[in-house]
Short mmCIF file of C-alpha atoms and ligand atoms in Angstrom, two decimals:
data_model
loop_
_atom_site.label_atom_id
_atom_site.label_comp_id
_atom_site.label_asym_id
_atom_site.label_seq_id
_atom_site.Cartn_x
_atom_site.Cartn_y
_atom_site.Cartn_z
CA MET A 80 0.00 0.00 0.00
CA LEU A 81 1.03 3.68 -0.33
CA SER A 82 2.83 4.46 2.87
CA GLY A 83 2.59 8.27 2.64
CA ALA A 84 -1.16 8.34 2.30
CA LEU A 85 -1.61 5.82 5.07
CA GLU A 86 0.73 7.65 7.42
CA VAL A 87 -1.48 10.69 7.11
CA MET A 88 -4.59 8.57 7.61
CA LEU A 89 -3.21 6.79 10.64
CA GLY A 90 -2.18 9.99 12.43
CA PHE A 91 1.16 10.46 14.14
CA MET A 92 2.07 6.77 13.95
CA GLY A 93 2.22 5.42 10.42
CA GLU A 94 1.26 1.97 9.26
CA PHE A 95 4.88 0.82 9.10
CA ASP A 96 5.86 2.35 12.47
CA LEU A 97 2.91 0.51 13.90
CA ILE A 98 4.00 -2.82 12.44
CA GLU A 99 7.65 -2.26 13.51
CA THR A 100 6.66 -1.25 17.03
CA PHE A 101 4.06 -3.84 17.84
CA PHE A 102 4.24 -6.73 15.43
CA LYS A 103 7.84 -7.25 14.28
CA ARG A 104 10.16 -9.67 16.04
CA PRO A 105 12.91 -11.96 14.82
CA PRO A 106 11.28 -15.27 13.88
CA ARG A 107 12.26 -18.54 15.58
CA HIS A 108 11.31 -21.02 12.85
CA ALA A 109 10.57 -18.98 9.76
CA VAL A 110 13.27 -18.39 7.16
CA LEU A 111 11.92 -14.84 6.71
CA GLY A 112 9.36 -13.03 8.85
CA VAL A 113 7.70 -9.60 8.73
CA GLY A 114 9.06 -7.02 6.30
CA ASP A 115 9.05 -8.34 2.77
CA ASP A 116 6.30 -9.08 0.27
CA CYS A 117 6.10 -12.68 1.47
CA ALA A 118 7.29 -14.57 4.51
CA LEU A 119 9.28 -17.73 3.86
CA LEU A 120 8.86 -20.99 5.74
CA ALA A 121 10.83 -24.19 5.28
CA VAL A 122 8.68 -27.33 5.33
CA LYS A 123 10.38 -30.50 6.55
CA SER A 124 10.09 -33.53 4.36
CA GLY A 125 7.32 -35.90 5.39
CA GLN A 126 5.38 -33.07 7.04
CA GLN A 127 2.25 -31.34 5.81
CA LEU A 128 1.23 -27.75 6.49
CA ALA A 129 -2.03 -27.36 8.42
CA ILE A 130 -3.55 -23.94 7.69
CA SER A 131 -6.56 -22.23 9.21
CA SER A 132 -8.08 -18.72 9.53
CA ASP A 133 -10.43 -17.23 12.08
CA MET A 134 -11.75 -13.72 12.30
CA LEU A 135 -12.91 -11.73 15.32
CA VAL A 136 -15.30 -8.89 14.49
CA GLU A 137 -16.24 -6.13 16.91
CA GLY A 138 -19.92 -6.29 17.83
CA ARG A 139 -20.12 -9.89 16.67
CA HIS A 140 -17.41 -11.72 18.60
CA PHE A 141 -16.51 -9.10 21.19
CA LEU A 142 -17.73 -5.78 22.60
CA SER A 143 -16.02 -2.44 21.95
CA THR A 144 -15.12 -2.38 25.65
CA ALA A 145 -13.25 -5.73 25.46
CA ASN A 146 -9.91 -5.78 27.24
CA PRO A 147 -7.27 -5.57 24.44
CA LEU A 148 -4.90 -7.86 26.36
CA HIS A 149 -7.54 -10.59 26.32
CA LEU A 150 -8.45 -9.84 22.72
CA GLY A 151 -4.85 -10.40 21.61
CA HIS A 152 -4.87 -13.72 23.44
CA LYS A 153 -8.24 -14.82 22.13
CA ALA A 154 -7.59 -13.89 18.49
CA LEU A 155 -4.64 -16.29 18.44
CA ALA A 156 -6.18 -18.86 20.81
CA VAL A 157 -9.19 -19.57 18.59
CA ASN A 158 -6.82 -20.18 15.69
CA LEU A 159 -4.46 -22.41 17.67
CA SER A 160 -7.53 -24.37 18.70
CA ASP A 161 -8.07 -25.33 15.05
CA LEU A 162 -4.50 -26.56 14.80
CA ALA A 163 -5.03 -28.50 18.05
CA ALA A 164 -8.13 -30.16 16.60
CA CYS A 165 -6.01 -31.42 13.70
CA GLY A 166 -3.11 -32.55 15.87
CA ALA A 167 -0.83 -29.96 14.25
CA LEU A 168 2.16 -28.26 15.87
CA PRO A 169 1.88 -24.44 15.63
CA LYS A 170 4.69 -22.84 13.64
CA ALA A 171 3.66 -19.41 12.36
CA PHE A 172 0.76 -17.02 11.93
CA LEU A 173 -0.34 -13.98 9.92
CA LEU A 174 -2.26 -11.09 11.46
CA SER A 175 -4.61 -8.97 9.39
CA LEU A 176 -5.93 -6.00 11.30
CA ALA A 177 -8.48 -3.33 10.48
CA LEU A 178 -8.30 -0.51 13.04
CA PRO A 179 -10.61 2.50 13.26
CA GLU A 180 -7.69 4.57 14.62
CA VAL A 181 -4.21 4.10 16.03
CA VAL A 182 -4.33 4.00 19.82
CA PRO A 183 -0.81 3.00 20.94
CA GLN A 184 -1.98 1.99 24.43
CA TRP A 185 -4.58 -0.35 22.91
CA LEU A 186 -2.06 -1.81 20.44
CA SER A 187 0.50 -2.28 23.20
CA GLU A 188 -1.95 -4.28 25.32
CA PHE A 189 -3.29 -6.21 22.32
CA SER A 190 0.21 -7.19 21.21
CA LYS A 191 1.17 -8.16 24.77
CA GLY A 192 -1.71 -10.66 24.91
CA LEU A 193 -0.86 -11.92 21.45
CA TRP A 194 2.88 -12.36 22.10
CA ALA A 195 2.36 -14.10 25.43
CA LEU A 196 0.37 -16.89 23.78
CA ALA A 197 2.58 -16.94 20.67
CA ASP A 198 5.66 -17.35 22.88
CA LEU A 199 4.01 -20.12 24.88
CA HIS A 200 3.60 -22.09 21.66
CA GLN A 201 6.78 -20.82 19.96
CA CYS A 202 4.67 -19.60 17.06
CA ASP A 203 6.16 -16.86 14.81
CA LEU A 204 4.19 -13.84 13.62
CA VAL A 205 5.49 -13.73 10.04
CA GLY A 206 3.27 -11.18 8.30
CA GLY A 207 -0.19 -9.82 7.75
CA ASP A 208 -1.96 -6.71 6.66
CA THR A 209 -2.91 -3.47 8.40
CA THR A 210 -5.62 -1.10 7.28
CA ARG A 211 -8.06 1.47 8.59
CA GLY A 212 -11.60 0.24 9.10
CA PRO A 213 -14.10 -1.09 11.66
CA LEU A 214 -12.16 -3.15 14.23
CA ASN A 215 -11.60 -6.59 12.76
CA ILE A 216 -8.89 -9.08 13.66
CA CYS A 217 -8.15 -11.94 11.30
CA ILE A 218 -5.43 -14.47 12.03
CA THR A 219 -4.20 -17.27 9.79
CA VAL A 220 -2.18 -19.99 11.51
CA LEU A 221 0.22 -22.47 10.00
CA GLY A 222 1.15 -25.71 11.71
CA GLU A 223 3.00 -28.88 10.92
CA VAL A 224 1.67 -32.42 11.01
CA PRO A 225 3.29 -35.61 9.70
CA ALA A 226 1.67 -36.82 6.47
CA GLN A 227 -1.42 -39.01 7.10
CA GLN A 228 -1.49 -38.15 10.81
CA ALA A 229 -3.81 -35.11 10.86
CA LEU A 230 -6.90 -35.64 13.03
CA LEU A 231 -9.92 -35.01 10.84
CA ARG A 232 -13.68 -35.10 11.11
CA HIS A 233 -14.39 -38.09 8.93
CA GLY A 234 -12.66 -40.95 10.78
CA ALA A 235 -15.14 -41.83 13.57
CA GLN A 236 -16.04 -45.53 13.67
CA VAL A 237 -18.98 -47.42 15.15
CA GLY A 238 -18.12 -48.44 18.71
CA ASP A 239 -15.66 -45.56 19.29
CA ASP A 240 -15.75 -43.78 22.61
CA ILE A 241 -16.50 -40.06 22.47
CA TYR A 242 -14.49 -37.70 24.67
CA VAL A 243 -14.32 -33.99 25.41
CA SER A 244 -11.42 -32.08 26.87
CA GLY A 245 -11.58 -29.60 29.73
CA HIS A 246 -14.72 -27.76 30.76
CA LEU A 247 -17.87 -26.91 28.86
CA GLY A 248 -20.39 -24.12 29.21
CA ASP A 249 -18.40 -21.39 30.93
CA ALA A 250 -18.07 -18.97 28.02
CA ARG A 251 -21.76 -19.16 27.22
CA LEU A 252 -22.61 -18.71 30.88
CA ALA A 253 -20.66 -15.44 30.89
CA LEU A 254 -22.35 -14.33 27.66
CA GLU A 255 -25.84 -15.03 28.99
CA VAL A 256 -25.09 -13.15 32.22
CA PHE A 257 -23.92 -10.21 30.05
CA ARG A 258 -27.14 -10.45 28.09
CA GLY A 259 -29.17 -10.54 31.31
CA THR A 260 -30.85 -13.88 30.58
CA LEU A 261 -29.13 -15.70 33.49
CA SER A 262 -27.91 -14.49 36.83
CA VAL A 263 -25.24 -16.06 39.01
CA PRO A 264 -23.10 -14.94 41.96
CA GLN A 265 -20.48 -12.34 40.98
CA SER A 266 -17.55 -14.69 41.69
CA VAL A 267 -19.02 -17.32 39.32
CA PHE A 268 -19.51 -14.67 36.65
CA GLU A 269 -15.93 -13.40 36.99
CA ALA A 270 -14.50 -16.91 36.62
CA ALA A 271 -16.75 -17.71 33.64
CA ARG A 272 -15.86 -14.41 32.00
CA LEU A 273 -12.17 -15.20 32.23
CA ARG A 274 -12.83 -18.52 30.47
CA MET A 275 -14.73 -16.64 27.73
CA ASP A 276 -11.99 -14.01 27.32
CA LYS A 277 -8.96 -16.29 27.69
CA PRO A 278 -9.73 -19.72 26.25
CA THR A 279 -6.98 -22.34 26.41
CA PRO A 280 -6.24 -23.93 23.04
CA ARG A 281 -5.67 -27.65 23.64
CA VAL A 282 -2.55 -27.89 21.49
CA GLU A 283 -0.66 -30.40 23.65
CA LEU A 284 -3.66 -32.72 23.82
CA GLY A 285 -4.11 -32.54 20.04
CA LEU A 286 -0.49 -33.55 19.57
CA ALA A 287 -0.84 -36.40 22.07
CA LEU A 288 -3.91 -37.70 20.21
CA ARG A 289 -2.05 -38.25 16.93
CA GLY A 290 -2.32 -41.91 16.03
CA LEU A 291 -4.93 -42.47 18.79
CA ALA A 292 -8.04 -40.48 17.95
CA HIS A 293 -10.09 -41.52 14.92
CA ALA A 294 -11.76 -38.11 14.53
CA ALA A 295 -11.57 -34.72 16.23
CA ILE A 296 -12.97 -31.18 16.07
CA ASP A 297 -12.72 -28.15 18.32
CA ILE A 298 -15.85 -26.84 19.98
CA SER A 299 -16.48 -23.31 18.82
CA ASP A 300 -20.23 -23.41 18.22
CA GLY A 301 -21.36 -25.85 20.93
CA LEU A 302 -20.71 -29.54 21.66
CA LEU A 303 -23.80 -30.93 19.90
CA GLY A 304 -23.38 -28.87 16.74
CA ASP A 305 -19.68 -29.58 16.46
CA LEU A 306 -20.07 -33.28 17.24
CA GLN A 307 -22.69 -33.38 14.48
CA HIS A 308 -19.97 -32.34 12.02
CA ILE A 309 -17.99 -35.45 12.97
CA LEU A 310 -21.10 -37.64 12.70
CA LYS A 311 -22.03 -36.28 9.30
CA ALA A 312 -18.50 -36.51 7.90
CA SER A 313 -18.12 -40.06 9.27
CA ALA A 314 -21.69 -41.21 8.37
CA VAL A 315 -22.35 -42.47 11.92
CA GLY A 316 -24.49 -41.53 14.93
CA ALA A 317 -23.85 -41.10 18.64
CA GLU A 318 -25.25 -41.62 22.10
CA VAL A 319 -24.19 -38.94 24.56
CA ASP A 320 -24.55 -39.28 28.32
CA THR A 321 -25.74 -35.87 29.53
CA GLN A 322 -24.63 -36.56 33.12
CA GLN A 323 -21.06 -37.00 31.91
CA VAL A 324 -21.37 -33.80 29.90
CA LEU A 325 -22.61 -31.94 32.99
CA SER A 326 -19.68 -33.32 34.96
CA THR A 327 -17.32 -31.26 32.79
CA MET A 328 -18.70 -27.96 34.12
CA ALA A 329 -16.27 -25.75 35.97
CA CYS A 330 -17.72 -22.35 36.88
CA ALA A 331 -21.35 -23.32 36.28
CA GLN A 332 -21.09 -26.27 38.69
CA ASN A 333 -22.08 -24.30 41.78
CA SER A 334 -23.99 -21.53 40.09
CA GLY A 335 -27.42 -22.54 41.41
CA LEU A 336 -28.82 -22.64 37.87
CA HIS A 337 -31.63 -24.99 36.82
CA GLN A 338 -30.60 -28.31 35.23
CA ASP A 339 -32.17 -27.28 31.89
CA ASP A 340 -29.99 -24.16 31.75
CA LEU A 341 -26.89 -26.17 32.63
CA LEU A 342 -27.68 -28.65 29.86
CA ARG A 343 -28.15 -25.86 27.36
CA LEU A 344 -24.87 -24.18 28.39
CA THR A 345 -22.78 -27.34 28.19
CA LEU A 346 -24.42 -28.98 25.17
CA ALA A 347 -25.05 -25.95 23.00
CA GLY A 348 -22.89 -23.26 24.60
CA GLY A 349 -20.22 -22.32 22.09
CA ASP A 350 -16.91 -20.46 22.49
CA ASP A 351 -15.48 -23.30 24.64
CA TYR A 352 -12.48 -24.17 22.41
CA GLU A 353 -12.31 -27.64 23.90
CA LEU A 354 -11.74 -30.70 21.71
CA VAL A 355 -14.33 -33.39 21.08
CA PHE A 356 -12.82 -36.57 19.67
CA THR A 357 -13.44 -40.27 19.21
CA ALA A 358 -11.14 -43.21 19.84
CA PRO A 359 -11.53 -46.99 19.92
CA GLU A 360 -12.41 -48.61 23.25
CA ASN A 361 -9.10 -50.47 23.40
CA GLN A 362 -7.27 -47.11 23.59
CA ARG A 363 -8.79 -46.00 26.90
CA LYS A 364 -5.52 -46.37 28.73
CA ALA A 365 -3.62 -44.49 26.03
CA ILE A 366 -6.21 -41.68 26.10
CA ALA A 367 -5.80 -41.44 29.88
CA ASN A 368 -2.04 -41.18 29.35
CA ALA A 369 -2.51 -38.51 26.66
CA SER A 370 -4.66 -36.57 29.12
CA LEU A 371 -1.95 -36.86 31.78
CA SER A 372 0.99 -36.03 29.53
CA SER A 373 -0.79 -32.98 28.10
CA ASN A 374 -2.07 -31.93 31.53
CA THR A 375 -5.58 -31.67 30.09
CA PRO A 376 -8.67 -33.16 31.69
CA VAL A 377 -10.58 -35.50 29.41
CA THR A 378 -14.09 -36.90 29.99
CA ARG A 379 -15.67 -39.86 28.19
CA ILE A 380 -19.19 -38.74 27.28
CA GLY A 381 -20.59 -41.35 24.90
CA LYS A 382 -20.32 -43.81 22.05
CA ILE A 383 -20.42 -43.73 18.27
CA THR A 384 -23.36 -45.73 16.90
CA ALA A 385 -24.31 -47.14 13.50
CA SER A 386 -27.76 -45.52 13.45
CA PRO A 387 -27.15 -42.01 12.19
CA GLN A 388 -28.91 -39.85 14.81
CA LEU A 389 -27.45 -38.14 17.85
CA THR A 390 -29.27 -39.39 20.98
CA LEU A 391 -28.92 -37.72 24.37
CA LEU A 392 -29.33 -40.00 27.38
CA ASP A 393 -30.65 -38.78 30.74
CA ASN A 394 -29.39 -39.86 34.18
CA GLU A 395 -31.31 -43.14 33.85
CA GLY A 396 -29.87 -43.93 30.43
CA GLN A 397 -33.17 -43.03 28.74
CA PRO A 398 -33.36 -40.88 25.59
CA LEU A 399 -33.82 -37.19 26.41
CA ARG A 400 -36.04 -35.03 24.21
CA HIS A 401 -34.39 -31.73 23.41
CA THR A 402 -34.39 -28.76 21.07
CA PHE A 403 -30.82 -27.57 21.53
CA ASP A 404 -29.30 -25.87 18.56
CA SER A 405 -25.71 -24.85 17.95
CA PHE A 406 -24.52 -21.33 17.26
CA ASP A 407 -24.89 -20.17 13.68
CA HIS A 408 -23.86 -16.63 12.69
CA PHE A 409 -26.67 -16.38 10.17
CA LYS A 410 -29.42 -18.14 12.14
CA THR A 411 -28.69 -17.27 15.76
CA PRO A 412 -29.72 -13.72 16.73
P1 ADP B 742 2.34 -5.30 0.92
O1 ADP B 742 2.36 -3.89 0.45
O2 ADP B 742 3.27 -6.21 0.19
O3 ADP B 742 0.95 -5.84 1.08
P2 ADP B 742 2.44 -4.31 3.50
O4 ADP B 742 2.98 -2.97 3.22
O5 ADP B 742 0.97 -4.45 3.72
O6 ADP B 742 2.93 -5.28 2.41
O7 ADP B 742 3.17 -4.90 4.79
C1 ADP B 742 4.57 -4.77 4.98
C2 ADP B 742 5.08 -5.95 5.75
O8 ADP B 742 4.49 -5.95 7.04
C3 ADP B 742 4.75 -7.30 5.12
O9 ADP B 742 5.82 -8.18 5.41
C4 ADP B 742 3.51 -7.71 5.87
O10 ADP B 742 3.37 -9.13 5.88
C5 ADP B 742 3.78 -7.16 7.24
N1 ADP B 742 2.56 -6.81 7.99
C6 ADP B 742 1.57 -5.96 7.66
N2 ADP B 742 0.65 -5.87 8.63
C7 ADP B 742 1.05 -6.70 9.62
C8 ADP B 742 0.53 -7.06 10.88
N3 ADP B 742 -0.64 -6.56 11.35
N4 ADP B 742 1.22 -7.96 11.62
C9 ADP B 742 2.35 -8.48 11.16
N5 ADP B 742 2.92 -8.17 9.99
C10 ADP B 742 2.27 -7.29 9.21
MG1 MG B 743 3.76 -6.54 -1.59
#
């Protein structure tokens, strides 16, 4: 882009000063990082590149008042979660930013949140784009996975166990409290809000599941909706034990909410960034070891079935009637 024109548009700090100040660092893995027309990455033989993009839009994914430190974390976390779901090792990412104006304090906090998570996973920021516009953060991640070892949606087999990582329902709990549709004690809200703002991408678990899990996906739109993607791609069905799903709750556990609300939060919540995956029964011990080695709780919540529907079971093992729907940007208000 034309630097002169943009420098005027962006005020005292120009586009390139901004990139130099907040987003340029020597890369660890990349052959060439920020500063040229392209970044350069070397790909090891026998490895495949796993690539994914996720966008965060103000007013849609976050409020204008969102803490920029958390936003920097979350923008990268939701992308790393996609790599985790594929069992890929994060290597590099691109950051495309539209900013209404240059606020150095905001950028400083945003980049702090971003770098902290990038450093944790040794993931290089190698390029991107910066423009003026309504606040919009788009990250593209690149990871590495040995050929034929990526965890995908289509591999679930009849008889597989179904597992989820970590804790479900917290992010949606915080959102509903924000919206005023649920109310919980302040301490529960604060904890849930932190889970919404600072999700933990389950990268280590994804890596540990290579060669073990038959199918995997990360939960961005709600457990049921995302599990349905596995079922559809694998042409199978599932039985899910709702009591096991409820047992994964963290903040909502002691919130005093009605069982129906808890079911809705955990089954159809969204924004959890946990992994749901399937593995054969004879790998239970190996899955427990993967959970231990990755320091990530894992809960077995059901079974893959031949009949194609998804059945929820109540605490007596009986089918539960429900109308839960997953989050859809074009259907959900
Ligand atoms: P071009 O004109 O080739 O599109 P730009 O002038 O947009 O390149 O960007 C200059 C350099 O800065 C490029 O290496 C680009 O990848 C990098 N870059 C631009 N915006 C960002 C950003 N938000 N974060 C990291 N790198 C960026
Ligand atoms: Mg160019």
